[in-house]
PDB file of C-alpha atoms and ligand atoms in Angstrom:
ATOM      1  CA  MET M   1      98.409 -20.198  40.317  1.00  0.00           C
ATOM      2  CA  SER M   2      99.298 -21.595  36.936  1.00  0.00           C
ATOM      3  CA  ARG M   3      96.415 -21.972  34.538  1.00  0.00           C
ATOM      4  CA  PRO M   4      95.967 -24.878  32.172  1.00  0.00           C
ATOM      5  CA  ARG M   5      94.778 -22.542  29.395  1.00  0.00           C
ATOM      6  CA  THR M   6      95.937 -19.051  28.400  1.00  0.00           C
ATOM      7  CA  PRO M   7      93.086 -16.674  29.250  1.00  0.00           C
ATOM      8  CA  VAL M   8      91.638 -14.691  26.379  1.00  0.00           C
ATOM      9  CA  ILE M   9      89.863 -11.331  26.637  1.00  0.00           C
ATOM     10  CA  GLY M  10      87.857  -9.893  23.760  1.00  0.00           C
ATOM     11  CA  GLY M  11      86.432  -6.414  23.317  1.00  0.00           C
ATOM     12  CA  ASN M  12      83.185  -6.404  21.343  1.00  0.00           C
ATOM     13  CA  TRP M  13      82.668  -2.786  20.327  1.00  0.00           C
ATOM     14  CA  LYS M  14      79.290  -3.564  18.717  1.00  0.00           C
ATOM     15  CA  MET M  15      77.848  -0.634  16.709  1.00  0.00           C
ATOM     16  CA  ASN M  16      79.925   1.987  18.509  1.00  0.00           C
ATOM     17  CA  THR M  17      82.879   4.302  17.796  1.00  0.00           C
ATOM     18  CA  ASN M  18      83.735   6.314  14.679  1.00  0.00           C
ATOM     19  CA  THR M  19      86.866   6.714  12.557  1.00  0.00           C
ATOM     20  CA  GLU M  20      88.720   8.778  15.133  1.00  0.00           C
ATOM     21  CA  SER M  21      87.517   7.150  18.355  1.00  0.00           C
ATOM     22  CA  SER M  22      88.121   3.612  17.039  1.00  0.00           C
ATOM     23  CA  ARG M  23      91.704   4.541  16.189  1.00  0.00           C
ATOM     24  CA  ALA M  24      92.283   6.181  19.572  1.00  0.00           C
ATOM     25  CA  LEU M  25      90.772   3.236  21.448  1.00  0.00           C
ATOM     26  CA  ALA M  26      92.860   0.713  19.483  1.00  0.00           C
ATOM     27  CA  GLU M  27      95.996   2.714  20.116  1.00  0.00           C
ATOM     28  CA  ALA M  28      95.365   2.955  23.865  1.00  0.00           C
ATOM     29  CA  VAL M  29      94.491  -0.741  24.203  1.00  0.00           C
ATOM     30  CA  GLY M  30      97.479  -1.800  22.101  1.00  0.00           C
ATOM     31  CA  GLU M  31      99.874   0.381  24.060  1.00  0.00           C
ATOM     32  CA  GLY M  32      98.476  -0.821  27.382  1.00  0.00           C
ATOM     33  CA  CYS M  33      98.896  -4.441  26.326  1.00  0.00           C
ATOM     34  CA  ARG M  34     102.629  -3.991  25.707  1.00  0.00           C
ATOM     35  CA  SER M  35     103.201  -4.377  29.439  1.00  0.00           C
ATOM     36  CA  ILE M  36     100.742  -7.238  30.008  1.00  0.00           C
ATOM     37  CA  ASP M  37     101.824 -10.874  29.629  1.00  0.00           C
ATOM     38  CA  GLY M  38     100.038 -14.177  29.872  1.00  0.00           C
ATOM     39  CA  VAL M  39      96.729 -13.197  28.314  1.00  0.00           C
ATOM     40  CA  GLU M  40      95.558 -13.052  24.703  1.00  0.00           C
ATOM     41  CA  VAL M  41      93.530 -10.028  23.664  1.00  0.00           C
ATOM     42  CA  PHE M  42      91.360  -9.256  20.647  1.00  0.00           C
ATOM     43  CA  VAL M  43      89.010  -6.432  19.692  1.00  0.00           C
ATOM     44  CA  CYS M  44      86.012  -6.465  17.336  1.00  0.00           C
ATOM     45  CA  PRO M  45      85.486  -3.048  15.754  1.00  0.00           C
ATOM     46  CA  PRO M  46      82.637  -2.337  13.318  1.00  0.00           C
ATOM     47  CA  PHE M  47      83.402  -3.401   9.720  1.00  0.00           C
ATOM     48  CA  PRO M  48      84.214   0.078   8.328  1.00  0.00           C
ATOM     49  CA  TYR M  49      87.020   0.572  10.855  1.00  0.00           C
ATOM     50  CA  LEU M  50      88.697  -2.841  10.632  1.00  0.00           C
ATOM     51  CA  ARG M  51      91.639  -1.800   8.471  1.00  0.00           C
ATOM     52  CA  ARG M  52      92.365   1.357  10.381  1.00  0.00           C
ATOM     53  CA  VAL M  53      92.069  -0.325  13.766  1.00  0.00           C
ATOM     54  CA  GLY M  54      94.283  -3.154  12.503  1.00  0.00           C
ATOM     55  CA  GLY M  55      96.923  -0.582  11.524  1.00  0.00           C
ATOM     56  CA  ALA M  56      96.702   1.183  14.880  1.00  0.00           C
ATOM     57  CA  LEU M  57      97.028  -2.130  16.743  1.00  0.00           C
ATOM     58  CA  LYS M  58     100.065  -3.079  14.708  1.00  0.00           C
ATOM     59  CA  ASP M  59     101.710   0.304  15.321  1.00  0.00           C
ATOM     60  CA  ALA M  60     100.997   0.093  19.054  1.00  0.00           C
ATOM     61  CA  GLY M  61     102.769  -3.266  19.276  1.00  0.00           C
ATOM     62  CA  GLY M  62     100.791  -4.907  22.069  1.00  0.00           C
ATOM     63  CA  GLY M  63      99.958  -8.093  20.170  1.00  0.00           C
ATOM     64  CA  VAL M  64      96.203  -7.421  20.173  1.00  0.00           C
ATOM     65  CA  ALA M  65      94.395  -9.461  17.491  1.00  0.00           C
ATOM     66  CA  LEU M  66      91.886  -7.962  15.080  1.00  0.00           C
ATOM     67  CA  ALA M  67      88.481  -9.680  15.097  1.00  0.00           C
ATOM     68  CA  ALA M  68      85.196  -9.108  13.277  1.00  0.00           C
ATOM     69  CA  GLN M  69      81.714  -9.140  14.796  1.00  0.00           C
ATOM     70  CA  ASP M  70      80.132 -11.199  12.033  1.00  0.00           C
ATOM     71  CA  VAL M  71      80.757 -12.953   8.705  1.00  0.00           C
ATOM     72  CA  TRP M  72      78.648 -14.324   5.869  1.00  0.00           C
ATOM     73  CA  HIS M  73      79.140 -17.985   4.961  1.00  0.00           C
ATOM     74  CA  GLU M  74      79.141 -17.755   1.150  1.00  0.00           C
ATOM     75  CA  PRO M  75      82.480 -16.945  -0.532  1.00  0.00           C
ATOM     76  CA  ASP M  76      81.159 -14.215  -2.860  1.00  0.00           C
ATOM     77  CA  GLY M  77      78.162 -13.216  -4.954  1.00  0.00           C
ATOM     78  CA  ALA M  78      74.803 -11.490  -4.651  1.00  0.00           C
ATOM     79  CA  PHE M  79      74.529 -11.047  -0.874  1.00  0.00           C
ATOM     80  CA  THR M  80      73.853  -7.356  -0.462  1.00  0.00           C
ATOM     81  CA  GLY M  81      75.278  -5.935   2.721  1.00  0.00           C
ATOM     82  CA  GLU M  82      77.226  -9.026   3.706  1.00  0.00           C
ATOM     83  CA  VAL M  83      80.970  -9.582   4.198  1.00  0.00           C
ATOM     84  CA  SER M  84      82.825 -12.826   3.395  1.00  0.00           C
ATOM     85  CA  ALA M  85      85.584 -14.562   5.331  1.00  0.00           C
ATOM     86  CA  ALA M  86      88.032 -13.832   2.494  1.00  0.00           C
ATOM     87  CA  MET M  87      87.214 -10.113   2.738  1.00  0.00           C
ATOM     88  CA  LEU M  88      87.885 -10.196   6.469  1.00  0.00           C
ATOM     89  CA  LEU M  89      91.229 -11.930   5.934  1.00  0.00           C
ATOM     90  CA  ASP M  90      92.025  -9.349   3.274  1.00  0.00           C
ATOM     91  CA  CYS M  91      91.472  -6.622   5.904  1.00  0.00           C
ATOM     92  CA  GLY M  92      93.889  -8.271   8.344  1.00  0.00           C
ATOM     93  CA  VAL M  93      91.243  -9.962  10.497  1.00  0.00           C
ATOM     94  CA  SER M  94      92.224 -13.236  12.180  1.00  0.00           C
ATOM     95  CA  MET M  95      89.137 -13.996  14.302  1.00  0.00           C
ATOM     96  CA  VAL M  96      85.367 -13.631  14.089  1.00  0.00           C
ATOM     97  CA  LEU M  97      82.401 -13.900  16.446  1.00  0.00           C
ATOM     98  CA  THR M  98      79.547 -16.215  15.501  1.00  0.00           C
ATOM     99  CA  GLY M  99      76.247 -16.638  17.302  1.00  0.00           C
ATOM    100  CA  HIS M 100      76.388 -13.478  19.372  1.00  0.00           C
ATOM    101  CA  SER M 101      73.102 -13.096  21.233  1.00  0.00           C
ATOM    102  CA  GLU M 102      72.300  -9.845  19.451  1.00  0.00           C
ATOM    103  CA  ARG M 103      72.613 -11.666  16.111  1.00  0.00           C
ATOM    104  CA  ARG M 104      70.461 -14.509  17.463  1.00  0.00           C
ATOM    105  CA  HIS M 105      67.779 -12.483  19.200  1.00  0.00           C
ATOM    106  CA  VAL M 106      67.774  -9.032  17.545  1.00  0.00           C
ATOM    107  CA  ILE M 107      68.707  -9.977  13.970  1.00  0.00           C
ATOM    108  CA  GLY M 108      67.084 -13.436  14.088  1.00  0.00           C
ATOM    109  CA  GLU M 109      69.925 -15.832  13.242  1.00  0.00           C
ATOM    110  CA  ASP M 110      69.262 -19.488  14.017  1.00  0.00           C
ATOM    111  CA  ASP M 111      71.586 -22.350  14.911  1.00  0.00           C
ATOM    112  CA  GLY M 112      71.740 -23.540  11.298  1.00  0.00           C
ATOM    113  CA  LEU M 113      72.985 -20.216   9.958  1.00  0.00           C
ATOM    114  CA  ILE M 114      75.399 -19.808  12.864  1.00  0.00           C
ATOM    115  CA  ASN M 115      76.825 -23.243  12.084  1.00  0.00           C
ATOM    116  CA  LYS M 116      77.302 -22.348   8.409  1.00  0.00           C
ATOM    117  CA  LYS M 117      79.133 -19.156   9.398  1.00  0.00           C
ATOM    118  CA  THR M 118      81.301 -21.047  11.892  1.00  0.00           C
ATOM    119  CA  ILE M 119      82.292 -23.659   9.307  1.00  0.00           C
ATOM    120  CA  ALA M 120      82.942 -21.094   6.559  1.00  0.00           C
ATOM    121  CA  ALA M 121      85.124 -18.987   8.849  1.00  0.00           C
ATOM    122  CA  LEU M 122      87.160 -21.971  10.076  1.00  0.00           C
ATOM    123  CA  ASN M 123      87.595 -23.364   6.566  1.00  0.00           C
ATOM    124  CA  ALA M 124      88.882 -19.964   5.446  1.00  0.00           C
ATOM    125  CA  GLY M 125      91.461 -19.975   8.233  1.00  0.00           C
ATOM    126  CA  LEU M 126      89.826 -17.595  10.708  1.00  0.00           C
ATOM    127  CA  SER M 127      89.538 -18.418  14.400  1.00  0.00           C
ATOM    128  CA  VAL M 128      85.977 -18.406  15.703  1.00  0.00           C
ATOM    129  CA  VAL M 129      84.449 -17.272  18.973  1.00  0.00           C
ATOM    130  CA  LEU M 130      81.177 -19.213  19.104  1.00  0.00           C
ATOM    131  CA  CYS M 131      78.782 -17.411  21.463  1.00  0.00           C
ATOM    132  CA  ILE M 132      76.050 -19.312  23.280  1.00  0.00           C
ATOM    133  CA  GLY M 133      73.756 -18.603  26.224  1.00  0.00           C
ATOM    134  CA  GLU M 134      70.237 -18.753  27.575  1.00  0.00           C
ATOM    135  CA  THR M 135      67.575 -16.060  27.822  1.00  0.00           C
ATOM    136  CA  LEU M 136      66.055 -15.059  31.171  1.00  0.00           C
ATOM    137  CA  ASP M 137      62.918 -17.024  30.384  1.00  0.00           C
ATOM    138  CA  GLN M 138      64.971 -20.141  29.630  1.00  0.00           C
ATOM    139  CA  ARG M 139      66.989 -19.709  32.826  1.00  0.00           C
ATOM    140  CA  GLU M 140      63.835 -19.362  34.915  1.00  0.00           C
ATOM    141  CA  LYS M 141      62.490 -22.561  33.392  1.00  0.00           C
ATOM    142  CA  GLY M 142      65.706 -24.376  34.336  1.00  0.00           C
ATOM    143  CA  GLU M 143      66.771 -24.784  30.712  1.00  0.00           C
ATOM    144  CA  THR M 144      70.210 -23.132  30.915  1.00  0.00           C
ATOM    145  CA  ASP M 145      72.286 -26.271  30.394  1.00  0.00           C
ATOM    146  CA  ALA M 146      69.976 -27.697  27.731  1.00  0.00           C
ATOM    147  CA  VAL M 147      70.075 -24.445  25.728  1.00  0.00           C
ATOM    148  CA  ASN M 148      73.864 -24.238  25.979  1.00  0.00           C
ATOM    149  CA  GLU M 149      74.193 -27.862  24.914  1.00  0.00           C
ATOM    150  CA  ARG M 150      71.852 -27.425  21.964  1.00  0.00           C
ATOM    151  CA  GLN M 151      73.561 -24.241  20.732  1.00  0.00           C
ATOM    152  CA  LEU M 152      76.996 -25.792  21.200  1.00  0.00           C
ATOM    153  CA  ARG M 153      76.235 -29.060  19.375  1.00  0.00           C
ATOM    154  CA  ALA M 154      74.486 -27.223  16.544  1.00  0.00           C
ATOM    155  CA  GLY M 155      77.147 -24.537  16.266  1.00  0.00           C
ATOM    156  CA  LEU M 156      79.985 -27.071  16.155  1.00  0.00           C
ATOM    157  CA  ASN M 157      78.269 -29.499  13.788  1.00  0.00           C
ATOM    158  CA  GLY M 158      80.905 -30.526  11.220  1.00  0.00           C
ATOM    159  CA  VAL M 159      83.807 -28.776  12.979  1.00  0.00           C
ATOM    160  CA  THR M 160      86.759 -31.180  12.942  1.00  0.00           C
ATOM    161  CA  PRO M 161      88.864 -32.021  16.015  1.00  0.00           C
ATOM    162  CA  GLU M 162      91.812 -30.201  14.370  1.00  0.00           C
ATOM    163  CA  GLN M 163      89.693 -27.083  13.869  1.00  0.00           C
ATOM    164  CA  MET M 164      88.797 -27.011  17.565  1.00  0.00           C
ATOM    165  CA  ALA M 165      92.247 -25.516  18.199  1.00  0.00           C
ATOM    166  CA  SER M 166      90.864 -22.395  16.454  1.00  0.00           C
ATOM    167  CA  VAL M 167      87.579 -22.280  18.383  1.00  0.00           C
ATOM    168  CA  ILE M 168      86.833 -20.325  21.548  1.00  0.00           C
ATOM    169  CA  VAL M 169      83.411 -20.696  23.154  1.00  0.00           C
ATOM    170  CA  ALA M 170      81.858 -17.636  24.809  1.00  0.00           C
ATOM    171  CA  TYR M 171      79.134 -18.337  27.366  1.00  0.00           C
ATOM    172  CA  GLU M 172      77.015 -15.202  27.516  1.00  0.00           C
ATOM    173  CA  PRO M 173      73.700 -15.447  29.343  1.00  0.00           C
ATOM    174  CA  VAL M 174      71.433 -13.151  27.334  1.00  0.00           C
ATOM    175  CA  TRP M 175      69.914 -11.598  30.452  1.00  0.00           C
ATOM    176  CA  ALA M 176      73.387 -10.469  31.577  1.00  0.00           C
ATOM    177  CA  ILE M 177      74.411  -8.701  28.366  1.00  0.00           C
ATOM    178  CA  GLY M 178      74.373  -4.940  28.648  1.00  0.00           C
ATOM    179  CA  THR M 179      72.063  -5.092  31.665  1.00  0.00           C
ATOM    180  CA  GLY M 180      74.518  -4.636  34.534  1.00  0.00           C
ATOM    181  CA  LYS M 181      73.450  -8.065  35.817  1.00  0.00           C
ATOM    182  CA  THR M 182      76.223 -10.649  35.943  1.00  0.00           C
ATOM    183  CA  ALA M 183      76.001 -14.371  36.541  1.00  0.00           C
ATOM    184  CA  THR M 184      77.514 -15.188  39.920  1.00  0.00           C
ATOM    185  CA  PRO M 185      80.983 -16.704  39.595  1.00  0.00           C
ATOM    186  CA  GLU M 186      79.485 -19.973  40.917  1.00  0.00           C
ATOM    187  CA  ASP M 187      76.688 -20.034  38.335  1.00  0.00           C
ATOM    188  CA  ALA M 188      79.081 -19.146  35.538  1.00  0.00           C
ATOM    189  CA  GLN M 189      81.585 -21.789  36.644  1.00  0.00           C
ATOM    190  CA  ASP M 190      78.790 -24.353  36.777  1.00  0.00           C
ATOM    191  CA  ALA M 191      77.657 -23.504  33.233  1.00  0.00           C
ATOM    192  CA  HIS M 192      81.249 -23.593  31.970  1.00  0.00           C
ATOM    193  CA  THR M 193      81.844 -27.045  33.481  1.00  0.00           C
ATOM    194  CA  LYS M 194      78.770 -28.384  31.721  1.00  0.00           C
ATOM    195  CA  ILE M 195      79.848 -26.744  28.452  1.00  0.00           C
ATOM    196  CA  ARG M 196      83.269 -28.355  28.779  1.00  0.00           C
ATOM    197  CA  ASP M 197      81.568 -31.708  29.373  1.00  0.00           C
ATOM    198  CA  VAL M 198      79.655 -31.333  26.099  1.00  0.00           C
ATOM    199  CA  ILE M 199      82.899 -30.516  24.263  1.00  0.00           C
ATOM    200  CA  GLY M 200      84.410 -33.627  25.878  1.00  0.00           C
ATOM    201  CA  ASP M 201      81.500 -35.714  24.680  1.00  0.00           C
ATOM    202  CA  LEU M 202      81.973 -34.387  21.141  1.00  0.00           C
ATOM    203  CA  TYR M 203      85.771 -34.315  20.903  1.00  0.00           C
ATOM    204  CA  GLY M 204      87.266 -36.152  23.875  1.00  0.00           C
ATOM    205  CA  ALA M 205      88.901 -35.081  27.123  1.00  0.00           C
ATOM    206  CA  ASP M 206      92.095 -33.567  25.683  1.00  0.00           C
ATOM    207  CA  ILE M 207      90.302 -31.158  23.361  1.00  0.00           C
ATOM    208  CA  ALA M 208      87.787 -30.290  26.094  1.00  0.00           C
ATOM    209  CA  ALA M 209      90.653 -29.487  28.458  1.00  0.00           C
ATOM    210  CA  ALA M 210      92.389 -27.328  25.845  1.00  0.00           C
ATOM    211  CA  THR M 211      89.357 -25.290  24.676  1.00  0.00           C
ATOM    212  CA  ARG M 212      89.010 -21.790  26.089  1.00  0.00           C
ATOM    213  CA  ILE M 213      85.552 -20.848  27.390  1.00  0.00           C
ATOM    214  CA  GLN M 214      85.019 -17.116  27.937  1.00  0.00           C
ATOM    215  CA  TYR M 215      82.305 -15.620  30.105  1.00  0.00           C
ATOM    216  CA  GLY M 216      80.429 -12.572  28.818  1.00  0.00           C
ATOM    217  CA  GLY M 217      77.686 -10.353  30.214  1.00  0.00           C
ATOM    218  CA  SER M 218      78.316  -7.124  32.128  1.00  0.00           C
ATOM    219  CA  VAL M 219      81.937  -7.929  32.968  1.00  0.00           C
ATOM    220  CA  LYS M 220      83.476  -4.833  34.587  1.00  0.00           C
ATOM    221  CA  PRO M 221      86.773  -4.055  36.325  1.00  0.00           C
ATOM    222  CA  GLY M 222      85.014  -4.650  39.664  1.00  0.00           C
ATOM    223  CA  ASN M 223      83.760  -8.185  38.982  1.00  0.00           C
ATOM    224  CA  ALA M 224      86.273  -9.530  36.451  1.00  0.00           C
ATOM    225  CA  ALA M 225      88.919 -10.944  38.801  1.00  0.00           C
ATOM    226  CA  GLU M 226      86.436 -13.035  40.732  1.00  0.00           C
ATOM    227  CA  LEU M 227      84.912 -14.484  37.576  1.00  0.00           C
ATOM    228  CA  PHE M 228      88.291 -15.226  35.999  1.00  0.00           C
ATOM    229  CA  SER M 229      89.542 -16.919  39.185  1.00  0.00           C
ATOM    230  CA  ARG M 230      87.141 -19.820  38.570  1.00  0.00           C
ATOM    231  CA  PRO M 231      88.895 -22.830  37.057  1.00  0.00           C
ATOM    232  CA  ASP M 232      86.754 -23.180  33.929  1.00  0.00           C
ATOM    233  CA  ILE M 233      86.387 -19.457  33.123  1.00  0.00           C
ATOM    234  CA  ASP M 234      89.171 -18.679  30.659  1.00  0.00           C
ATOM    235  CA  GLY M 235      88.687 -14.944  30.305  1.00  0.00           C
ATOM    236  CA  GLY M 236      85.816 -12.871  28.998  1.00  0.00           C
ATOM    237  CA  LEU M 237      84.027 -11.266  26.088  1.00  0.00           C
ATOM    238  CA  ILE M 238      83.475  -7.659  27.036  1.00  0.00           C
ATOM    239  CA  GLY M 239      80.952  -5.264  25.518  1.00  0.00           C
ATOM    240  CA  GLY M 240      80.307  -1.921  27.241  1.00  0.00           C
ATOM    241  CA  ALA M 241      83.462  -1.917  29.351  1.00  0.00           C
ATOM    242  CA  SER M 242      85.650  -2.522  26.285  1.00  0.00           C
ATOM    243  CA  LEU M 243      84.810   0.954  24.964  1.00  0.00           C
ATOM    244  CA  LYS M 244      86.879   2.608  27.706  1.00  0.00           C
ATOM    245  CA  ALA M 245      90.557   1.734  27.371  1.00  0.00           C
ATOM    246  CA  ASP M 246      91.226   2.039  31.114  1.00  0.00           C
ATOM    247  CA  ASP M 247      88.374  -0.280  32.061  1.00  0.00           C
ATOM    248  CA  PHE M 248      89.241  -2.782  29.346  1.00  0.00           C
ATOM    249  CA  LEU M 249      92.902  -2.820  30.369  1.00  0.00           C
ATOM    250  CA  ALA M 250      91.941  -3.285  34.021  1.00  0.00           C
ATOM    251  CA  ILE M 251      89.812  -6.289  33.011  1.00  0.00           C
ATOM    252  CA  ILE M 252      92.686  -7.705  30.924  1.00  0.00           C
ATOM    253  CA  ARG M 253      95.082  -7.306  33.863  1.00  0.00           C
ATOM    254  CA  SER M 254      92.701  -9.152  36.165  1.00  0.00           C
ATOM    255  CA  ALA M 255      92.937 -12.194  33.845  1.00  0.00           C
ATOM    256  CA  THR M 256      96.689 -12.452  34.414  1.00  0.00           C
ATOM    257  CA  GLY M 257      95.979 -13.254  38.046  1.00  0.00           C
TER     258      GLY M 257
HETATM  259  P1  PGA X   1      78.337  -6.370  27.888  1.00  0.00           P
HETATM  260  O1  PGA X   1      78.328  -7.173  26.492  1.00  0.00           O
HETATM  261  O2  PGA X   1      79.718  -6.541  28.471  1.00  0.00           O
HETATM  262  O3  PGA X   1      78.042  -4.935  27.517  1.00  0.00           O
HETATM  263  O4  PGA X   1      77.283  -6.979  28.752  1.00  0.00           O
HETATM  264  C1  PGA X   1      78.923  -8.428  26.367  1.00  0.00           C
HETATM  265  C2  PGA X   1      78.770  -8.939  24.956  1.00  0.00           C
HETATM  266  O5  PGA X   1      77.734  -8.707  24.338  1.00  0.00           O
HETATM  267  O6  PGA X   1      79.683  -9.603  24.415  1.00  0.00           O
END
């Protein structure tokens, strides 16, 4: 089966690993990716390990991109604890997540802030993985598509058609993240189709057809292939299973399908 879009798999390490384990994990993933074609891969280590992980990925030679988990939208100044897009670029980062559900629901970021981060990152030349998804309560009320549409329109507000080439959308139902519960491939495909329709409404059919939409939420080696076989699921954003090189590589291989 030939796919219209190159699948993309991301490993979101969240607040895990240390100096040594981040290096070892990067090395193993990079080496494993040397023999895998037809899928793009990135990993998001914690900020303190970005440079080291970037070096290990480069040495391993598997073409794995270095991504950050977050960014602040101002270029510099009095923003204690924050990290700018220019600082990320300076550390060799080429991609960044915005709108991850833990930033929305644990840290309290809203659509406005997520939009500012998305714009700042794109304007600086970073690619962005814009994460969206409904909570369990919203799903039970039948609001899944409305929530996705609202988060997508708000997150992409002001993003130009040209910049859409540097945007990946990650659909991650909040109730599926880190819980062991996964959306069924049918439910995920249905959400992805609707998300693609919204992108089409905003940017036209060609850009909608070219934009990668990842699924995230308890993706494991055992369920990845079935999810990725659906026509509008262009890979995945992986949390827990990305911390074990063997599991992550198995998930990456299942996207080559
Ligand atoms: P999970 O996390 O794979 O551990 O559910 C996914 C994510 O948060 O991106």
